[in-house]
C-alpha cells in the first residue's frame, strides 16, 4: 500500500516528539545524597519515601531523602554517608 510522503513525515515527527517527551523521565537526575544502612542491632524498621508500610530493615540497604528508619528501645542502626557515619 502506498503512503504519501507527507504522511510518513508527519508520523516520523509525531513519533520523535513522543519519544523526546517521554525520555526525559528516564534520564532524571538521581538523588543528590545517597546513604547506606551499615550496621543493625535489634529491632530496626524501614519505610521508603512516599510509602506508609514499614518493613524489617536490612544491612547495606540504600537510603535517600525521605526514607524513614525506626529503632526499638535498645536497638541501634548506623547510617553511612560517604566516609561519615551517624549512629
N, CA and C of each residue as an Amber inpcrd file, in Angstrom:
protein
   261
   0.8430000  -1.1670000   0.0000000   0.0000000   0.0000000   0.0000000
   0.8970000   1.2410000   0.0000000   0.5690000   2.1980000  -0.8250000
   1.3560000   3.4240000  -0.9690000   0.9070000   4.4550000   0.0620000
   1.8690000   5.0690000   0.7820000   1.5500000   6.1160000   1.7480000
   2.2560000   7.3850000   1.2990000   1.5480000   8.4680000   1.1510000
   2.1620000   9.7140000   0.6850000   3.3270000  10.1410000   1.5840000
   4.2890000  10.8190000   1.0050000   5.4740000  11.2750000   1.7300000
   5.1010000  12.1920000   2.8900000   4.0710000  12.9960000   2.7210000
   3.6360000  13.8960000   3.7950000   3.2300000  13.1110000   5.0380000
   2.4710000  12.0300000   4.8470000   2.0340000  11.2100000   5.9890000
   3.2190000  10.5630000   6.6860000   4.1720000  10.0720000   5.9090000
   5.3540000   9.4600000   6.5020000   6.1370000  10.4650000   7.3540000
   6.2880000  11.6690000   6.8360000   6.9900000  12.7110000   7.5990000
   6.2160000  13.0770000   8.8580000   4.9050000  13.1800000   8.7480000
   4.0740000  13.5170000   9.9070000   4.1880000  12.4390000  10.9890000
   4.1470000  11.1690000  10.5810000   4.2880000  10.0710000  11.5390000
   5.6700000  10.1180000  12.1930000   6.6980000  10.3890000  11.4170000
   8.0580000  10.4720000  11.9570000   8.1920000  11.6120000  12.9520000
   7.6020000  12.7610000  12.6570000   7.6750000  13.9170000  13.5570000
   6.9290000  13.6410000  14.8560000   5.7290000  13.1040000  14.7600000
   4.9350000  12.8070000  15.9620000   5.6310000  11.7490000  16.8110000
   6.1750000  10.7200000  16.1770000   6.8910000   9.6720000  16.9150000
   8.1240000  10.2370000  17.6170000   8.8600000  11.0880000  16.9350000
  10.0490000  11.6940000  17.5330000   9.6820000  12.5920000  18.7080000
   8.6260000  13.3690000  18.5570000   8.1950000  14.2500000  19.6530000
   7.7580000  13.4320000  20.8640000   7.0380000  12.3440000  20.6500000
   6.6110000  11.4930000  21.7610000   7.8180000  10.8580000  22.4420000
   8.7670000  10.4040000  21.6470000   9.9750000   9.8030000  22.2190000
  10.7280000  10.8030000  23.0900000  10.9100000  12.0140000  22.6000000
  11.6210000  13.0360000  23.3650000  10.8660000  13.4340000  24.6250000
   9.5530000  13.4920000  24.5470000   8.7490000  13.8840000  25.7120000
   8.8500000  12.8530000  26.8290000   8.8620000  11.5670000  26.4760000
   8.8810000  10.5250000  27.4970000  10.2810000  10.0980000  27.9120000
  11.3000000  10.4630000  27.1810000  12.6540000  10.0700000  27.5460000
  13.2220000  10.9410000  28.6570000  12.6410000  12.0860000  28.9310000
  13.1320000  12.9590000  29.9980000  13.0350000  12.3460000  31.3630000
  11.9770000  11.5940000  31.6340000  11.8260000  10.9830000  32.9490000
  12.8350000   9.8600000  33.1650000  13.2530000   9.2040000  32.1050000
  14.2280000   8.1260000  32.2390000  15.6220000   8.6630000  32.5400000
  15.9110000   9.8840000  32.1370000  17.2370000  10.4420000  32.3690000
  17.2410000  11.4690000  33.4940000  16.2550000  11.4000000  34.3850000
  16.1970000  12.3310000  35.5110000  17.4020000  12.1090000  36.4260000
  17.8440000  13.1640000  37.0490000  18.9980000  13.0780000  37.9410000
  18.6840000  12.2100000  39.1500000  19.6420000  11.4110000  39.5890000
  19.4420000  10.6240000  40.8040000  19.4760000  11.5510000  42.0190000
  19.0540000  11.0770000  43.1740000  19.0950000  11.9120000  44.3760000
  20.5150000  12.4180000  44.6300000  20.6300000  13.5990000  45.2010000
  21.9500000  14.1800000  45.4230000  22.6780000  13.5250000  46.5940000
  21.9480000  12.9360000  47.5140000  22.5730000  12.2750000  48.6550000
  22.0870000  10.8320000  48.7340000  23.0260000   9.9190000  48.7870000
  22.7200000   8.5070000  48.9610000  23.4920000   8.0430000  50.1900000
  22.8270000   7.2450000  50.9950000  23.4680000   6.6770000  52.1790000
  23.2070000   5.1790000  52.1650000  23.7950000   4.4900000  53.1270000
  23.5040000   3.0670000  53.2680000  23.3990000   2.7280000  54.7330000
  22.6160000   1.7190000  55.0030000  22.4560000   1.2390000  56.3600000
  23.6000000   0.2690000  56.6130000  24.5950000   0.7140000  57.3670000
  25.8340000  -0.0410000  57.5240000  25.8650000  -1.0040000  58.6800000
  25.0150000  -0.8040000  59.6920000  25.0510000  -1.6740000  60.8750000
  23.6720000  -1.7150000  61.5050000  23.2590000  -2.8920000  61.9420000
  21.9790000  -3.0660000  62.6270000  22.1840000  -3.9140000  63.8680000
  21.4740000  -3.5630000  64.9340000  21.4590000  -4.3780000  66.1330000
  20.1090000  -4.1740000  66.7930000  19.3200000  -5.2160000  66.8920000
  17.9950000  -5.1040000  67.4880000  16.9220000  -4.8800000  66.4320000
  15.7390000  -4.4440000  66.9020000  14.5950000  -4.2420000  66.0130000
  14.6890000  -2.8860000  65.3150000  14.9830000  -2.9110000  64.0170000
  15.0910000  -1.6940000  63.2120000  14.1420000  -1.8440000  62.0260000
  13.2850000  -0.8580000  61.8130000  12.3200000  -0.8880000  60.7160000
  12.6360000   0.2040000  59.7080000  12.1800000  -0.0150000  58.4660000
  12.4580000   0.9000000  57.3520000  11.1770000   1.1490000  56.5730000
  10.9840000   2.4080000  56.1480000   9.8620000   2.7780000  55.2860000
  10.3910000   3.6910000  54.1790000  10.2540000   3.2770000  52.8990000
  10.7400000   4.1200000  51.7980000   9.9500000   5.4230000  51.6960000
  10.5500000   6.4190000  51.1090000   9.8920000   7.7190000  50.9130000
   8.5850000   7.5370000  50.1560000   7.5220000   8.1690000  50.6400000
   6.2360000   8.1250000  49.9670000   5.3930000   6.9080000  50.2970000
   5.8950000   5.9970000  51.0910000   5.1600000   4.7870000  51.4680000
   4.7190000   4.8890000  52.9210000   3.6750000   4.1630000  53.2760000
   3.2120000   4.1200000  54.6570000   3.4900000   2.7810000  55.3220000
   3.9430000   1.8080000  54.5430000   4.2290000   0.4740000  55.0670000
   5.6470000   0.4200000  55.6410000   5.7890000  -0.2750000  56.7530000
   7.0880000  -0.4660000  57.3850000   7.5040000  -1.9210000  57.2070000
   8.8020000  -2.1510000  57.0290000   9.3380000  -3.4890000  56.8640000
  10.6120000  -3.5870000  57.6880000  11.0690000  -4.8070000  57.9320000
  12.3150000  -5.0010000  58.6650000  13.4690000  -4.4560000  57.8360000
  14.3190000  -3.6520000  58.4430000  15.4680000  -3.0740000  57.7440000
  16.5260000  -4.1530000  57.5290000  17.2900000  -4.0130000  56.4510000
  18.3740000  -4.9460000  56.1510000  19.6690000  -4.1760000  55.9930000
  20.7560000  -4.8230000  56.3420000  22.0680000  -4.1900000  56.2400000
  22.3970000  -3.9180000  54.7650000  23.1310000  -2.8560000  54.5100000
  23.5300000  -2.3900000  53.1700000  22.3640000  -1.8550000  52.3560000
  21.2490000  -1.5770000  52.9770000  20.0800000  -1.0180000  52.2860000
  20.4080000   0.4050000  51.8740000  20.2480000   0.7750000  50.5850000
  20.4680000   2.1700000  50.1940000  19.3580000   3.0610000  50.7530000
  19.7160000   4.2360000  51.1990000  18.7710000   5.2080000  51.7490000
  18.9260000   6.5260000  51.0090000  17.8280000   7.2490000  50.8720000
  17.8630000   8.5510000  50.2250000  16.8930000   9.4900000  50.9350000
  16.7790000  10.6860000  50.4690000  15.9360000  11.7060000  51.0870000
  14.5020000  11.2050000  51.2170000  13.9450000  11.3270000  52.4020000
  12.5580000  10.9440000  52.6400000  12.3730000   9.5500000  53.2040000
  13.3850000   8.6820000  53.1010000  13.2920000   7.3530000  53.7030000
  13.2680000   7.5040000  55.2250000  12.6010000   6.5650000  55.9090000
  12.4880000   6.6560000  57.3620000  13.0020000   5.3850000  58.0240000
  13.6970000   5.5570000  59.1590000  14.1580000   4.4540000  59.9800000
  13.5330000   4.5810000  61.3540000  13.2630000   3.4420000  61.9730000
  12.7300000   3.4230000  63.3260000  13.4670000   2.3460000  64.0870000
  13.9370000   2.6780000  65.2900000  14.6050000   1.6950000  66.1360000
  13.8200000   1.5170000  67.4170000  13.7070000   0.2680000  67.8340000
  13.0450000  -0.0490000  69.0900000  14.0000000   0.3120000  70.2340000
  13.4750000   0.3590000  71.4480000  14.3080000   0.6620000  72.6190000
  15.4680000  -0.3350000  72.6870000  16.6840000   0.1750000  72.8180000
  17.8740000  -0.6610000  72.9150000  18.4430000  -1.0880000  71.5760000
  17.7700000  -0.7970000  70.4900000  18.2730000  -1.1620000  69.1560000
  19.2270000  -0.0790000  68.6610000  19.9980000  -0.4260000  67.6340000
  20.9620000   0.5310000  67.0820000  21.0290000   0.3710000  65.5670000
  21.1040000   1.4890000  64.8710000  21.2780000   1.4960000  63.4160000
  22.3460000   2.5220000  63.0800000  23.2160000   2.1850000  62.1380000
  24.2750000   3.0970000  61.7150000  24.0840000   3.4120000  60.2390000
  23.9180000   4.6980000  59.9390000  23.7470000   5.1640000  58.5630000
  25.0730000   5.7570000  58.1080000  25.5540000   5.3120000  56.9510000
  26.8340000   5.7820000  56.4230000  26.6040000   6.6130000  55.1650000
  27.1350000   7.8430000  55.1850000  27.0690000   8.7520000  54.0430000
  28.5050000   9.0820000  53.6740000  28.9960000   8.5110000  52.5860000
  30.3880000   8.7060000  52.2160000  31.2850000   8.1360000  53.3180000
  32.2130000   8.9310000  53.8100000  33.0840000   8.4880000  54.8810000
  32.5050000   8.7910000  56.2650000  31.3710000   9.4590000  56.3200000
  30.7540000   9.8270000  57.6070000  29.8190000   8.7210000  58.0680000
  29.7110000   8.5830000  59.3920000  28.8050000   7.6060000  59.9880000
  27.9590000   8.2840000  61.0370000  26.6780000   7.9810000  61.0480000
  25.7470000   8.5430000  62.0200000  25.0650000   7.3940000  62.7420000
  25.1670000   7.3670000  64.0500000  24.5490000   6.2890000  64.8310000
  23.3660000   6.8210000  65.6000000
